[in-house]
């Protein structure tokens, strides 16, 4: 009897369990069931193997020794029916295997007196690698600077795992790989990002299969680089794109990415949702991203970016991490009594979640009887494989049975009378000796003794029965319905025996709530006592479920349950895919996600294309409003020949949910371009040329391959249009050269786009003019005068031709014929004078002026000769002028004036002492203005009313004027250009008003 039982009012069962000292064991103590030591493995048999047999291993440890049988594709193998099979020990030998007869999945069974175990499945496949086709490969012609792809096209083979190299001209000369050349180990193709003349040669793809130890190579492919000068540059263009990849935990994987382009693109990798894993390595000049010993946290979207100075390209794909089944809880051999309860527990982890099946001696089982003794196997399986756990169960029985039972209550002396009396009222004795008391009351409390007797003797056992008040739920939880983010309360109160402690345990869908771990959402009623109220704070969608409150004492427990419904925005739709792809539309299909207890009212479809990169935008659909019961929609108003991704978002009355995962990328079909180039213009250029310019069409409007432009132009008085084709989609201008084109002639011009599907509309017709001729007149009345030992001023009468854009002034020392090293000053056509600087003192100079325009320079004026002044620089009495300019240290606004400050110039040892500073205040674009002299190191100048002014500061000494420092001052408004003037101002007096608004010649 179980001693000191504590029960509540109600039903009670005492179980009297006796064991005889004689126990008959049904098994040899030294025997045991089979345990595998060697199991078959997947085997690839080379079709050309010189060893004409396959051996599948199977060996089990067992006592007595095991016997073996084999199955192929779940059917028993009969060696008598197929003489290719031989059993050697437990191993299965297949002699002279035949492909269509012996391919399949094999399992081994090991059996002895204690039971049977089944091995894991092992596949037999035939490996092969055919030869390449004997047809000649066509030559590949590529312009230098462009990228090239040589296709391998490996022959039929099994298994898929191959390695690739490329031969150059002869075996065994293999091409080296670097940042310019790459071989994809997925396709075998050879990629050259930028072809140069050294790449000329014959190439052969060399393919190897490690599984069958065989290699083959293709016919040679001639690669012919075509010389092009100058070599053009191209933006990065990714040609090797790693696909969506599945990896198993612990595996190593390699992602490939390589781009063509000139300059050679640089490859960069990143993980979109975090840092690259610590166990990564970038190799092959960036073309390989290798992830070692992959873990679940490595899952995510990876991006490779290729970029050069001409542009960049990018590609993304997802790495999904799954796992082979692995035991987290296994089984072990054991012995159990007959009719007892026994739980065998197996638990396996893996991704996808493994399915667990049970086998007994190789077959399903149920119950626990003598016949339940045997070999048990737990089998966990997902799409990546199967694992087994084995254990032996022995069921033990009792040989001697009891013959008589009796129970004694307190204060009772006649056992037999009591037994008869209670058996027919409230107390029953079961066949196994247990005493059952119905409708227990306080009067039943006391000490009970069980007496047992058989032909071998007598025995008894005593225990005490205590009676307590039953625990009852007095306030049960009620169903609740809340919106996500709100709080919910589940009431629970109970009455119980005052001598017992009570606790409240809450479960959600059968799982205990951990208040320590989930304290941010779950909280108990702080008052405690007989109340077990549960408060759920900031409810989330995953808090929906059935909540059970269990009031528990050391004697009994009672439970009550209620449902909590948390309503919220819908979950993300699933399975988004694209069908019926057209040039401007696609049909999208998806599966509804969870509505989270509020019906879905509508769906929003979003898309992003190659050009928008990260930016998702709402797509236009047909119908415009996608109802909540729909699982398909047509997306319209797409760009032709554009790569798109799509996602779907569900909305209900409680809000908008998370978006679905993006669909696989698709490219819309090609179409005729509909957008014409804009801003048609041109003109100018060299004589006898017609320059036509336009703004190129944006890439999203190419609508197809082989995009380019057709330029049509004609003189305004001619009917027929001349047309030329420009194949560069990024071209911005075209220059038509014709010696018969007259200067400044009116032309009409229009431009349209084309691609592989056809030609688009013309732009609006623009009027331009052919290039003008160089000015035919020379400036006249050129005169000049020296301002100092190093400066002069020159002026002239302007040329009357309207095509003049400006003037070039050249000056050089007359002695020693220094015209070839002349100095030059260029001014606009609005000016007819300029300052000449950096001249040598006391020297003769020749000066010439000529007009210019876009076509070139006109004839020169006559040469005008001047002499620079003899300033003290070369008197040999004074050292030279300061060679260093002042350093402008500040420009500060002071009301309507601006203060310019500079650092003092320290003359070098061989230079004259600084006497002061000259400050030239002039309009921007003019060479003359107001000249100040000062001994200070700052000056206040009036702010210009409009336009910009330039302040020039230089030190001066007896040796002459020093180097110049400049600073620009911006006015409020742009004004008409001022006519140049020259004057000297005493810096000790206020600047004259003429500086603010001077229109003097």
mmCIF file of N, CA, C and O in Angstrom, residues 772 775 802-807 827-830 852-855:
data_model
loop_
_atom_site.group_PDB
_atom_site.id
_atom_site.type_symbol
_atom_site.label_atom_id
_atom_site.label_comp_id
_atom_site.label_asym_id
_atom_site.label_seq_id
_atom_site.Cartn_x
_atom_site.Cartn_y
_atom_site.Cartn_z
ATOM 1 N N UNK A 772 30.806 78.930 -87.202
ATOM 2 C CA UNK A 772 31.201 80.197 -87.830
ATOM 3 C C UNK A 772 32.660 80.135 -88.226
ATOM 4 O O UNK A 772 33.418 79.301 -87.745
ATOM 5 N N UNK A 775 37.324 85.073 -86.775
ATOM 6 C CA UNK A 775 37.220 86.511 -87.104
ATOM 7 C C UNK A 775 38.183 86.886 -88.223
ATOM 8 O O UNK A 775 39.343 86.437 -88.254
ATOM 9 N N UNK A 802 30.095 90.560 -85.230
ATOM 10 C CA UNK A 802 29.277 90.112 -84.097
ATOM 11 C C UNK A 802 29.665 88.730 -83.588
ATOM 12 O O UNK A 802 29.221 88.307 -82.521
ATOM 13 N N UNK A 803 30.476 87.996 -84.356
ATOM 14 C CA UNK A 803 30.849 86.639 -83.937
ATOM 15 C C UNK A 803 32.022 86.612 -82.966
ATOM 16 O O UNK A 803 32.423 85.549 -82.508
ATOM 17 N N UNK A 804 32.596 87.766 -82.652
ATOM 18 C CA UNK A 804 33.747 87.800 -81.750
ATOM 19 C C UNK A 804 33.301 87.458 -80.329
ATOM 20 O O UNK A 804 32.321 88.007 -79.831
ATOM 21 N N UNK A 805 34.019 86.523 -79.701
ATOM 22 C CA UNK A 805 33.702 86.113 -78.326
ATOM 23 C C UNK A 805 34.668 86.707 -77.307
ATOM 24 O O UNK A 805 34.363 86.718 -76.114
ATOM 25 N N UNK A 806 35.847 87.194 -77.760
ATOM 26 C CA UNK A 806 36.797 87.781 -76.837
ATOM 27 C C UNK A 806 38.085 88.132 -77.541
ATOM 28 O O UNK A 806 38.207 88.062 -78.784
ATOM 29 N N UNK A 807 39.072 88.529 -76.732
ATOM 30 C CA UNK A 807 40.364 88.960 -77.270
ATOM 31 C C UNK A 807 41.483 88.288 -76.501
ATOM 32 O O UNK A 807 41.381 88.070 -75.281
ATOM 33 N N UNK A 827 40.518 88.277 -72.479
ATOM 34 C CA UNK A 827 39.397 89.034 -71.935
ATOM 35 C C UNK A 827 38.185 88.806 -72.811
ATOM 36 O O UNK A 827 38.285 88.358 -73.958
ATOM 37 N N UNK A 828 36.989 89.137 -72.273
ATOM 38 C CA UNK A 828 35.759 88.949 -73.031
ATOM 39 C C UNK A 828 35.610 90.036 -74.087
ATOM 40 O O UNK A 828 36.321 91.057 -74.079
ATOM 41 N N UNK A 829 34.642 89.828 -74.966
ATOM 42 C CA UNK A 829 34.414 90.784 -76.053
ATOM 43 C C UNK A 829 33.871 92.110 -75.533
ATOM 44 O O UNK A 829 33.877 93.116 -76.267
ATOM 45 N N UNK A 830 33.398 92.159 -74.287
ATOM 46 C CA UNK A 830 32.888 93.408 -73.734
ATOM 47 C C UNK A 830 34.006 94.341 -73.289
ATOM 48 O O UNK A 830 33.763 95.490 -72.983
ATOM 49 N N UNK A 852 38.944 86.382 -81.136
ATOM 50 C CA UNK A 852 38.742 84.950 -81.288
ATOM 51 C C UNK A 852 37.269 84.618 -81.100
ATOM 52 O O UNK A 852 36.485 85.387 -80.555
ATOM 53 N N UNK A 853 36.896 83.428 -81.613
ATOM 54 C CA UNK A 853 35.587 82.827 -81.346
ATOM 55 C C UNK A 853 35.763 81.319 -81.301
ATOM 56 O O UNK A 853 36.905 80.826 -81.276
ATOM 57 N N UNK A 854 34.660 80.576 -81.312
ATOM 58 C CA UNK A 854 34.756 79.113 -81.186
ATOM 59 C C UNK A 854 35.514 78.485 -82.336
ATOM 60 O O UNK A 854 36.041 77.373 -82.223
ATOM 61 N N UNK A 855 35.550 79.184 -83.468
ATOM 62 C CA UNK A 855 36.247 78.622 -84.632
ATOM 63 C C UNK A 855 37.752 78.837 -84.566
ATOM 64 O O UNK A 855 38.507 78.173 -85.278
#
